[in-house]
Tab-separated table of C-alpha atoms and ligand atoms in Angstrom:
chain	number	residue	atom	x	y	z
A	444	MET	CA	0.311	49.048	28.275
A	445	THR	CA	3.108	46.479	30.002
A	446	PRO	CA	6.838	47.410	30.645
A	447	LEU	CA	8.879	45.368	28.747
A	448	VAL	CA	12.565	45.005	27.970
A	449	LEU	CA	13.572	43.333	24.737
A	450	VAL	CA	16.999	41.778	23.904
A	451	ARG	CA	18.692	41.208	20.479
A	452	PHE	CA	20.856	38.916	20.163
A	453	ALA	CA	24.008	39.176	18.106
A	454	GLU	CA	26.172	36.210	16.251
A	455	ILE	CA	24.047	33.491	17.558
A	456	PHE	CA	22.106	33.291	14.521
A	457	LEU	CA	25.353	31.976	12.726
A	458	LYS	CA	25.699	28.977	14.724
A	459	ARG	CA	22.833	27.038	13.728
A	460	GLY	CA	23.197	23.712	15.013
A	461	ASN	CA	24.529	24.991	18.492
A	462	ARG	CA	21.745	28.062	18.669
A	463	ARG	CA	19.636	26.140	21.137
A	464	HIS	CA	22.615	25.460	23.448
A	465	PHE	CA	23.724	29.254	23.237
A	466	GLU	CA	20.785	31.193	23.693
A	467	GLU	CA	20.108	29.310	27.061
A	468	LEU	CA	23.343	30.211	28.023
A	469	LEU	CA	22.640	33.775	27.328
A	470	VAL	CA	18.996	33.856	29.053
A	471	ARG	CA	21.467	32.050	32.210
A	472	ASN	CA	24.054	35.022	31.716
A	473	LEU	CA	21.368	37.573	31.259
A	474	ARG	CA	19.686	36.467	34.398
A	475	ALA	CA	22.997	37.038	36.351
A	476	ALA	CA	23.185	40.274	35.046
A	477	ILE	CA	19.878	41.383	35.452
A	478	GLY	CA	19.901	40.518	39.264
A	479	PRO	CA	16.834	38.785	41.048
A	480	GLY	CA	14.598	42.048	41.121
A	481	GLY	CA	15.283	42.487	37.367
A	482	GLY	CA	12.461	40.753	35.663
A	483	ARG	CA	11.198	37.344	34.433
A	484	LEU	CA	12.970	35.971	31.112
A	485	VAL	CA	10.908	34.544	28.401
A	486	ARG	CA	12.416	33.490	24.897
A	487	GLY	CA	10.993	34.097	21.933
A	488	TYR	CA	11.905	33.729	18.225
A	489	ASP	CA	14.465	35.349	17.613
A	490	ARG	CA	14.419	37.859	20.632
A	491	ILE	CA	14.365	37.668	24.802
A	492	LEU	CA	11.983	39.208	26.559
A	493	VAL	CA	12.080	40.673	30.025
A	494	GLN	CA	8.588	40.554	31.617
A	495	ASP	CA	7.947	42.010	35.002
A	496	VAL	CA	10.311	44.492	34.833
A	497	THR	CA	10.062	46.844	38.219
A	498	ALA	CA	12.900	49.223	36.623
A	499	PRO	CA	13.044	48.780	32.689
A	500	GLU	CA	15.951	51.454	32.152
A	501	GLU	CA	18.172	49.764	34.658
A	502	THR	CA	17.414	46.201	33.604
A	503	ALA	CA	18.264	47.575	30.182
A	504	ARG	CA	21.574	49.065	30.921
A	505	ARG	CA	22.687	45.778	32.409
A	506	ALA	CA	21.385	43.734	29.725
A	507	ALA	CA	23.306	45.664	27.285
A	508	GLY	CA	26.540	44.874	29.113
A	509	VAL	CA	26.010	41.237	28.643
A	510	PHE	CA	28.220	39.412	25.511
A	511	GLY	CA	26.046	38.234	22.783
A	512	VAL	CA	23.676	40.773	22.901
A	513	ALA	CA	23.449	43.114	19.706
A	514	SER	CA	21.052	45.611	21.257
A	515	VAL	CA	18.589	46.137	24.080
A	516	SER	CA	14.898	48.314	24.202
A	517	ALA	CA	13.174	49.269	27.100
A	518	GLY	CA	9.616	49.830	26.381
A	519	HIS	CA	6.141	48.307	26.332
A	520	ALA	CA	3.949	45.475	25.385
A	521	VAL	CA	1.041	46.008	23.525
A	522	ALA	CA	-1.905	44.059	22.144
A	523	LEU	CA	-1.894	42.932	18.464
A	524	ASP	CA	-3.888	45.627	17.270
A	525	VAL	CA	-3.261	48.765	14.699
A	526	ASP	CA	-5.442	50.964	17.091
A	527	ALA	CA	-3.747	49.715	20.397
A	528	ILE	CA	-0.360	50.158	18.611
A	529	VAL	CA	-1.494	53.549	17.853
A	530	ALA	CA	-2.158	54.642	21.147
A	531	ALA	CA	0.489	53.088	22.526
A	532	VAL	CA	2.899	54.932	19.921
A	533	VAL	CA	1.391	58.693	20.242
A	534	GLU	CA	1.875	57.908	24.433
A	535	VAL	CA	5.096	57.236	24.017
A	536	VAL	CA	6.073	60.467	21.685
A	537	ALA	CA	4.037	62.542	23.887
A	538	ARG	CA	6.600	61.307	26.974
A	539	GLU	CA	9.707	61.093	25.129
A	540	ARG	CA	9.671	64.273	23.026
A	541	ASN	CA	11.575	66.472	24.685
A	542	GLY	CA	11.899	69.484	22.466
A	543	ALA	CA	12.012	66.949	19.397
A	544	ARG	CA	10.866	68.513	15.991
A	545	THR	CA	11.025	65.524	13.857
A	546	PHE	CA	10.616	61.559	14.133
A	547	ALA	CA	10.204	58.527	12.187
A	548	ILE	CA	8.393	55.372	12.871
A	549	ARG	CA	10.463	52.329	12.623
A	550	ALA	CA	8.344	49.338	12.458
A	551	ARG	CA	9.216	45.751	11.920
A	552	ARG	CA	6.833	42.883	11.413
A	553	ALA	CA	7.818	39.190	12.515
A	554	ASN	CA	4.346	37.966	12.533
A	555	LYS	CA	3.072	37.720	9.008
A	556	ARG	CA	-0.278	37.094	9.906
A	557	PHE	CA	-0.371	40.762	11.359
A	558	PRO	CA	-2.780	42.591	8.654
A	559	LEU	CA	-0.416	45.711	7.942
A	560	ASP	CA	3.257	45.053	6.851
A	561	SER	CA	5.923	47.297	8.319
A	562	LEU	CA	5.759	49.922	5.876
A	563	GLY	CA	1.818	49.876	6.329
A	564	LEU	CA	2.505	50.421	10.040
A	565	ASN	CA	5.145	53.108	9.774
A	566	ARG	CA	2.659	55.201	7.377
A	567	VAL	CA	-0.462	54.669	9.669
A	568	VAL	CA	0.923	55.176	12.836
A	569	GLY	CA	3.187	58.006	11.425
A	570	ARG	CA	0.226	59.625	10.020
A	571	ALA	CA	-1.544	59.713	13.677
A	572	VAL	CA	1.542	60.579	15.313
A	573	GLN	CA	1.555	63.767	13.167
A	574	GLU	CA	-1.778	64.786	13.967
A	575	ALA	CA	-1.698	64.516	17.454
A	576	SER	CA	2.071	65.758	18.174
A	577	ALA	CA	2.328	68.165	15.261
A	578	LEU	CA	5.991	66.663	14.776
A	579	ARG	CA	7.031	66.500	11.298
A	580	VAL	CA	8.621	63.522	9.882
A	581	SER	CA	12.340	63.209	9.166
A	582	LEU	CA	12.958	59.527	7.776
A	583	ASP	CA	17.211	60.365	7.575
A	584	ALA	CA	18.042	62.093	10.920
A	585	PRO	CA	14.648	61.876	13.059
A	586	ASP	CA	15.174	63.789	16.287
A	587	LEU	CA	12.749	61.005	17.721
A	588	GLU	CA	12.817	57.347	16.667
A	589	VAL	CA	10.008	55.315	17.824
A	590	GLY	CA	10.313	51.445	17.303
A	591	ILE	CA	7.359	48.875	16.572
A	592	GLU	CA	8.162	45.059	16.775
A	593	VAL	CA	5.126	42.979	16.220
A	594	GLY	CA	5.525	39.647	17.591
A	595	HIS	CA	3.336	36.724	17.555
A	596	GLU	CA	1.436	37.086	20.964
A	597	ALA	CA	1.976	41.058	21.437
A	598	ALA	CA	3.640	43.854	19.823
A	599	PHE	CA	6.339	45.968	21.424
A	600	VAL	CA	6.719	49.952	21.347
A	601	PHE	CA	9.975	51.633	22.517
A	602	ALA	CA	11.798	54.732	21.967
A	603	GLY	CA	15.441	54.430	21.580
A	604	THR	CA	17.884	51.243	21.506
A	605	ARG	CA	21.123	50.708	23.411
A	606	PRO	CA	23.968	49.106	21.368
A	607	GLY	CA	24.978	45.642	23.262
A	608	PRO	CA	28.493	44.446	23.223
A	609	GLY	CA	28.327	41.395	20.642
A	610	GLY	CA	30.521	38.595	21.035
A	611	LEU	CA	29.144	35.081	21.820
A	612	PRO	CA	27.514	34.400	25.204
A	613	VAL	CA	30.267	33.534	28.085
A	614	GLY	CA	30.632	29.668	28.289
A	615	ALA	CA	29.693	29.101	24.360
A	616	THR	CA	33.281	28.465	23.455
A	617	GLY	CA	35.254	26.644	26.338
A	618	HIS	CA	37.205	27.285	29.754
A	619	VAL	CA	39.909	29.217	29.731
A	620	ALA	CA	42.786	30.006	32.488
A	621	LEU	CA	43.655	33.772	32.100
A	622	LEU	CA	46.873	34.506	33.846
A	623	LEU	CA	45.827	37.619	35.679
A	624	SER	CA	48.190	40.404	37.219
A	625	GLY	CA	46.784	43.389	38.547
A	626	GLY	CA	47.880	45.307	35.697
A	627	ILE	CA	46.301	46.788	32.958
A	628	ASP	CA	46.798	44.554	30.365
A	629	SER	CA	45.295	41.158	31.671
A	630	PRO	CA	41.721	41.884	33.054
A	631	VAL	CA	41.295	43.415	29.273
A	632	ALA	CA	42.371	40.385	27.763
A	633	GLY	CA	40.240	38.201	30.063
A	634	TRP	CA	37.450	40.133	29.011
A	635	LEU	CA	38.014	39.897	25.416
A	636	ALA	CA	38.300	36.009	25.700
A	637	GLN	CA	34.688	36.200	27.471
A	638	LYS	CA	33.848	38.192	24.176
A	639	ARG	CA	34.262	35.374	22.614
A	640	GLY	CA	32.309	33.320	24.521
A	641	CYS	CA	35.149	32.021	27.025
A	642	ARG	CA	34.257	31.254	30.761
A	643	LEU	CA	37.370	32.240	33.104
A	644	SER	CA	39.434	31.078	35.685
A	645	ALA	CA	42.039	33.393	36.489
A	646	ILE	CA	45.623	32.400	38.068
A	647	TYR	CA	47.591	34.820	39.764
A	648	PHE	CA	51.271	34.209	40.963
A	649	HIS	CA	51.665	35.804	44.304
A	650	SER	CA	55.278	36.457	45.338
A	651	PHE	CA	54.542	36.964	48.882
A	652	PRO	CA	56.496	38.185	51.063
A	653	HIS	CA	58.183	39.923	48.269
A	654	VAL	CA	54.826	41.293	47.272
A	655	GLY	CA	52.574	42.807	49.592
A	656	GLU	CA	49.133	41.240	50.368
A	657	ARG	CA	47.577	44.373	48.943
A	658	THR	CA	48.391	43.369	45.451
A	659	LYS	CA	46.523	40.212	46.082
A	660	GLU	CA	43.406	41.836	47.219
A	661	LYS	CA	43.463	43.978	44.212
A	662	VAL	CA	43.782	40.620	41.937
A	663	ARG	CA	40.669	39.599	43.218
A	664	GLU	CA	38.469	42.944	43.080
A	665	LEU	CA	39.419	42.659	39.253
A	666	CYS	CA	38.147	39.241	39.419
A	667	ALA	CA	35.129	40.503	40.684
A	668	VAL	CA	34.384	42.616	37.910
A	669	LEU	CA	34.886	39.715	35.122
A	670	ALA	CA	32.941	37.820	37.196
A	671	ARG	CA	29.731	40.305	36.220
A	672	GLN	CA	29.896	38.809	32.752
A	673	GLN	CA	29.849	34.805	34.202
A	674	GLY	CA	28.504	34.700	37.956
A	675	ASN	CA	31.747	33.603	39.853
A	676	VAL	CA	35.500	33.516	39.033
A	677	ASP	CA	37.981	30.950	40.330
A	678	LEU	CA	40.942	32.288	41.468
A	679	HIS	CA	43.977	30.290	41.978
A	680	VAL	CA	46.492	32.046	44.053
A	681	VAL	CA	49.907	30.367	43.490
A	682	PRO	CA	53.007	30.792	45.748
A	683	PHE	CA	55.740	31.872	43.596
A	684	ALA	CA	58.250	33.640	45.907
A	685	ALA	CA	60.104	29.681	46.186
A	686	ALA	CA	60.563	29.726	42.531
A	687	GLN	CA	61.606	33.424	42.193
A	688	GLU	CA	64.139	32.940	44.707
A	689	ALA	CA	65.546	29.410	42.688
A	690	VAL	CA	65.858	31.092	39.784
A	691	ARG	CA	67.711	34.336	41.356
A	692	ASP	CA	70.061	31.993	42.784
A	693	GLY	CA	70.501	29.835	40.528
A	694	ALA	CA	70.824	31.628	37.045
A	695	ARG	CA	72.369	35.021	35.364
A	696	PRO	CA	69.875	38.186	36.012
A	697	PRO	CA	69.347	39.039	32.514
A	698	LEU	CA	67.351	35.805	31.677
A	699	TYR	CA	65.371	35.729	35.237
A	700	LEU	CA	62.530	37.900	33.201
A	701	VAL	CA	62.110	35.125	30.627
A	702	LEU	CA	62.627	32.149	33.443
A	703	TYR	CA	59.976	33.680	36.022
A	704	ARG	CA	57.738	33.190	32.605
A	705	ARG	CA	58.502	29.830	31.677
A	706	LEU	CA	57.779	29.126	34.955
A	707	MET	CA	54.282	30.673	35.293
A	708	LEU	CA	53.296	28.979	31.913
A	709	ARG	CA	53.892	25.846	33.166
A	710	ILE	CA	52.509	26.026	36.459
A	711	ALA	CA	49.506	27.627	34.816
A	712	GLU	CA	49.233	24.922	32.275
A	713	ARG	CA	49.056	22.258	34.797
A	714	ILE	CA	46.587	24.109	36.456
A	715	ALA	CA	44.632	24.720	33.325
A	716	GLU	CA	44.906	20.823	32.392
A	717	SER	CA	43.562	20.074	36.299
A	718	ILE	CA	40.289	22.258	35.706
A	719	GLY	CA	39.693	21.324	32.344
A	720	ALA	CA	40.470	24.623	30.743
A	721	GLY	CA	41.052	24.020	27.087
A	722	ALA	CA	43.519	27.338	26.578
A	723	LEU	CA	45.693	29.912	28.624
A	724	CYS	CA	45.009	33.718	28.273
A	725	THR	CA	47.871	36.694	28.784
A	726	GLY	CA	47.533	40.050	28.618
A	727	GLU	CA	51.111	40.281	26.508
A	728	SER	CA	51.182	42.753	23.670
A	729	LEU	CA	54.117	42.501	21.005
A	730	ALA	CA	57.200	44.626	22.057
A	731	GLN	CA	55.427	46.498	24.856
A	732	VAL	CA	57.773	45.232	27.479
A	733	ALA	CA	61.330	43.179	27.813
A	734	SER	CA	59.161	39.713	28.142
A	735	GLN	CA	57.367	40.612	24.945
A	736	THR	CA	59.848	40.747	22.151
A	737	LEU	CA	59.106	38.425	19.708
A	738	LYS	CA	62.260	36.041	20.456
A	739	ASN	CA	61.177	35.888	24.000
A	740	LEU	CA	57.422	35.359	23.618
A	741	ASP	CA	58.823	32.336	21.242
A	742	THR	CA	60.937	31.182	24.382
A	743	ILE	CA	58.799	31.675	26.452
A	744	ASN	CA	55.730	30.064	24.607
A	745	ARG	CA	57.529	27.185	24.099
A	746	VAL	CA	56.976	25.708	27.352
A	747	ALA	CA	53.558	25.302	26.833
A	748	ARG	CA	51.342	22.550	24.742
A	749	LEU	CA	48.372	24.059	25.280
A	750	PRO	CA	47.252	27.071	22.883
A	751	VAL	CA	47.800	30.684	24.539
A	752	LEU	CA	45.259	33.131	23.646
A	753	ARG	CA	46.848	36.968	23.531
A	754	PRO	CA	44.044	38.916	22.629
A	755	LEU	CA	45.870	42.124	23.319
A	756	VAL	CA	49.153	41.171	20.927
A	757	THR	CA	48.799	44.011	18.648
A	758	ASN	CA	47.013	46.792	20.653
A	759	ASP	CA	49.071	49.652	21.427
A	760	LYS	CA	48.787	50.756	25.342
A	761	ASN	CA	46.230	53.519	24.963
A	762	GLU	CA	43.949	51.356	23.265
A	763	THR	CA	44.109	48.590	25.960
A	764	ILE	CA	43.355	51.530	28.116
A	765	VAL	CA	40.288	53.013	26.545
A	766	LEU	CA	38.796	49.246	26.888
A	767	ALA	CA	40.014	49.050	30.718
A	768	ARG	CA	37.795	52.192	31.119
A	769	ARG	CA	35.058	50.818	29.528
A	770	ILE	CA	35.002	47.845	31.336
A	771	GLY	CA	35.669	49.572	34.753
A	772	THR	CA	39.208	47.946	35.547
A	773	TYR	CA	41.486	50.440	34.989
A	774	ASP	CA	41.024	52.852	38.213
A	775	LEU	CA	41.516	49.687	40.087
A	776	SER	CA	44.979	48.793	37.740
A	777	VAL	CA	46.097	51.892	38.283
A	778	GLN	CA	46.133	51.682	42.128
A	779	PRO	CA	49.917	50.875	42.993
A	780	HIS	CA	50.783	47.436	43.140
A	781	ASP	CA	54.198	45.074	43.149
A	782	ASP	CA	54.804	43.438	39.932
A	783	CYS	CA	56.592	40.280	41.029
A	784	CYS	CA	57.897	40.485	36.877
A	785	SER	CA	60.439	42.962	38.174
A	786	LEU	CA	61.535	41.276	41.622
A	787	PHE	CA	65.534	41.212	41.210
A	788	VAL	CA	65.386	41.667	37.596
A	789	PRO	CA	68.248	44.037	36.362
A	790	PRO	CA	67.762	46.992	34.345
A	791	HIS	CA	68.634	45.709	31.401
A	792	PRO	CA	67.041	42.198	30.961
A	793	GLU	CA	67.949	40.178	27.768
A	794	LEU	CA	65.839	40.671	24.744
A	795	LYS	CA	66.653	37.862	22.577
A	796	CYS	CA	66.742	34.852	24.831
A	797	THR	CA	66.689	31.813	22.583
A	798	PRO	CA	65.010	28.638	23.802
A	799	GLU	CA	68.538	26.979	24.068
A	800	THR	CA	69.736	29.332	26.662
A	801	ALA	CA	66.769	29.230	28.643
A	802	GLU	CA	66.507	25.381	28.546
A	803	ARG	CA	70.533	25.175	29.579
A	804	ALA	CA	70.115	27.981	32.573
A	805	GLU	CA	66.937	25.649	33.584
A	806	ARG	CA	69.073	22.499	33.940
A	807	ARG	CA	70.555	23.952	37.121
A	808	LEU	CA	67.458	24.491	38.703
A	809	ASP	CA	64.635	21.481	39.593
A	810	VAL	CA	62.092	22.952	37.391
A	811	GLU	CA	59.645	19.939	37.808
A	812	ALA	CA	59.857	20.427	41.622
A	813	LEU	CA	59.166	23.973	41.776
A	814	VAL	CA	56.436	23.673	39.628
A	815	ALA	CA	54.990	20.641	41.523
A	816	ASP	CA	55.533	22.498	44.823
A	817	ALA	CA	54.146	25.639	43.205
A	818	VAL	CA	51.186	24.056	42.028
A	819	ALA	CA	50.616	21.903	45.257
A	820	ARG	CA	50.427	24.656	47.091
A	821	THR	CA	47.861	26.908	45.291
A	822	GLU	CA	45.083	28.136	47.041
A	823	VAL	CA	41.697	28.946	45.085
A	824	LEU	CA	39.301	31.624	46.057
A	825	LYS	CA	35.489	31.775	44.470
A	826	VAL	CA	35.219	35.333	43.486
A	827	ALA	CA	31.284	36.541	43.311
A	828	PRO	CA	30.532	39.644	41.078
A	829	GLU	CA	31.404	42.807	42.533
A	830	ARG	CA	28.223	44.609	43.747
A	831	ARG	CA	26.859	47.412	42.473
A	832	ALA	CA	24.629	50.233	43.253
A	833	GLY	CA	21.372	49.399	43.225
A	834	ASP	CA	21.741	45.592	43.638
A	835	ALA	CA	19.077	43.853	45.745
A	836	PRO	CA	21.364	42.517	49.030
A	837	THR	CA	22.167	38.876	48.769
B	831	ATP	P1	49.878	43.347	32.940
B	831	ATP	O1	49.299	44.854	32.396
B	831	ATP	O2	48.420	42.342	32.382
B	831	ATP	O3	50.481	43.230	34.102
B	831	ATP	P2	52.135	43.626	31.530
B	831	ATP	O4	52.065	44.585	30.237
B	831	ATP	O5	52.578	44.548	32.628
B	831	ATP	O6	50.628	42.927	31.866
B	831	ATP	P3	53.964	41.852	32.206
B	831	ATP	O7	54.384	42.010	33.031
B	831	ATP	O8	54.980	40.907	31.156
B	831	ATP	O9	53.372	42.699	30.887
B	831	ATP	O10	53.090	40.271	32.245
B	831	ATP	C1	52.557	39.786	30.904
B	831	ATP	C2	51.594	38.754	31.531
B	831	ATP	O11	51.980	37.569	31.974
B	831	ATP	C3	50.202	39.547	32.005
B	831	ATP	O12	49.155	40.387	30.977
B	831	ATP	C4	49.613	38.641	32.806
B	831	ATP	O13	48.617	37.483	31.618
B	831	ATP	C5	51.100	37.304	32.975
B	831	ATP	N1	51.313	37.655	34.304
B	831	ATP	C6	52.285	38.810	34.419
B	831	ATP	N2	52.179	38.575	36.190
B	831	ATP	C7	51.846	38.044	36.584
B	831	ATP	C8	51.316	37.111	37.666
B	831	ATP	N3	51.804	37.954	38.633
B	831	ATP	N4	50.118	36.627	37.917
B	831	ATP	C9	49.582	36.113	36.960
B	831	ATP	N5	49.680	36.473	35.735
B	831	ATP	C10	50.609	37.275	35.431
B	832	MG	MG1	52.389	43.879	34.450
């Protein structure tokens, strides 16, 4: 028996014409996720195998976090031979039984030349396990489930399957510019865009000195978590204080919020175009804060030509929090930070700012100069994936 990790993929099946490309992306992303010491990836027909694994459970755990993965099992490769399969299953049952009283064998035969079909294998192997272990068969609610997959070069035996996150491999659908603040929502929005195959670049509007350097550091750390899904994330840090001061000095306070956001969108679009990103993405959710009323969203959105993805638009805050915890961004996001959107903003901002009102206010500002200047002074940081416990030093 040779340790092996088996990765099953998700929706990739549906994309017939692109299947090869999607699989290559998935392999690349898996390689980044499991790390240099994690094992050697081999593409099978409808599976990806990880061979030469030294820590199968850890490799399986990491692979199970990669978008495009349906499920992952850590187990053993055995020869294509009924007796070898029986012996392997008996050994796995002996090792994994942990007080189990019932079991089920779930065989799947991809290799139709193998002499036993899946029902036949279930029966033969099941009988041997009963004899060797005194466990009873329960097909509906077994305490222990052992899977067998009969491939073309080897069979695979495993106890337990981890669900993957589904979705599409990052990179499969395009390049998206995420407006990333230090808050709870935008990292989750970015993660959901990655789930649908988008590779991210991030844009952060930094209103230094009104906003402290710690907030920028926090955004960098959030990027490092998102980078786990794609290798590196380019973080574009836009100096935003001058634009906000111009709004403060030239417009009515209730309009500040909408005007800031329109400037952000214009700047983000310009950056997106320069890096070849095909859409923007934000953490906005309908009616969560003053800038997210339907009217204000409309007025903000008018300045963008690129599509703006808003994966959280119908989420309640607590639904987003559940996701943030799962992704691992929540604890970072709740650390105190300065929010540039509230700079100089009065307690009661305009909730129904029309596009005409915003345009009229903007005529008193040199919007083009503010946008061009912010873009010109943007710095780009390359953010590598966050290192995790157990990672080999690089
Ligand atoms: P978040 O939790 O992501 O900060 P939010 O619920 O606080 O979102 P807003 O502060 O109104 O809502 O921001 C809405 C969206 O605008 C954010 O989700 C983010 O995409 C973008 N955004 C806001 N501030 C910034 C910033 N300083 N830099 C980059 N993007 C920002
Ligand atoms: Mg915020």
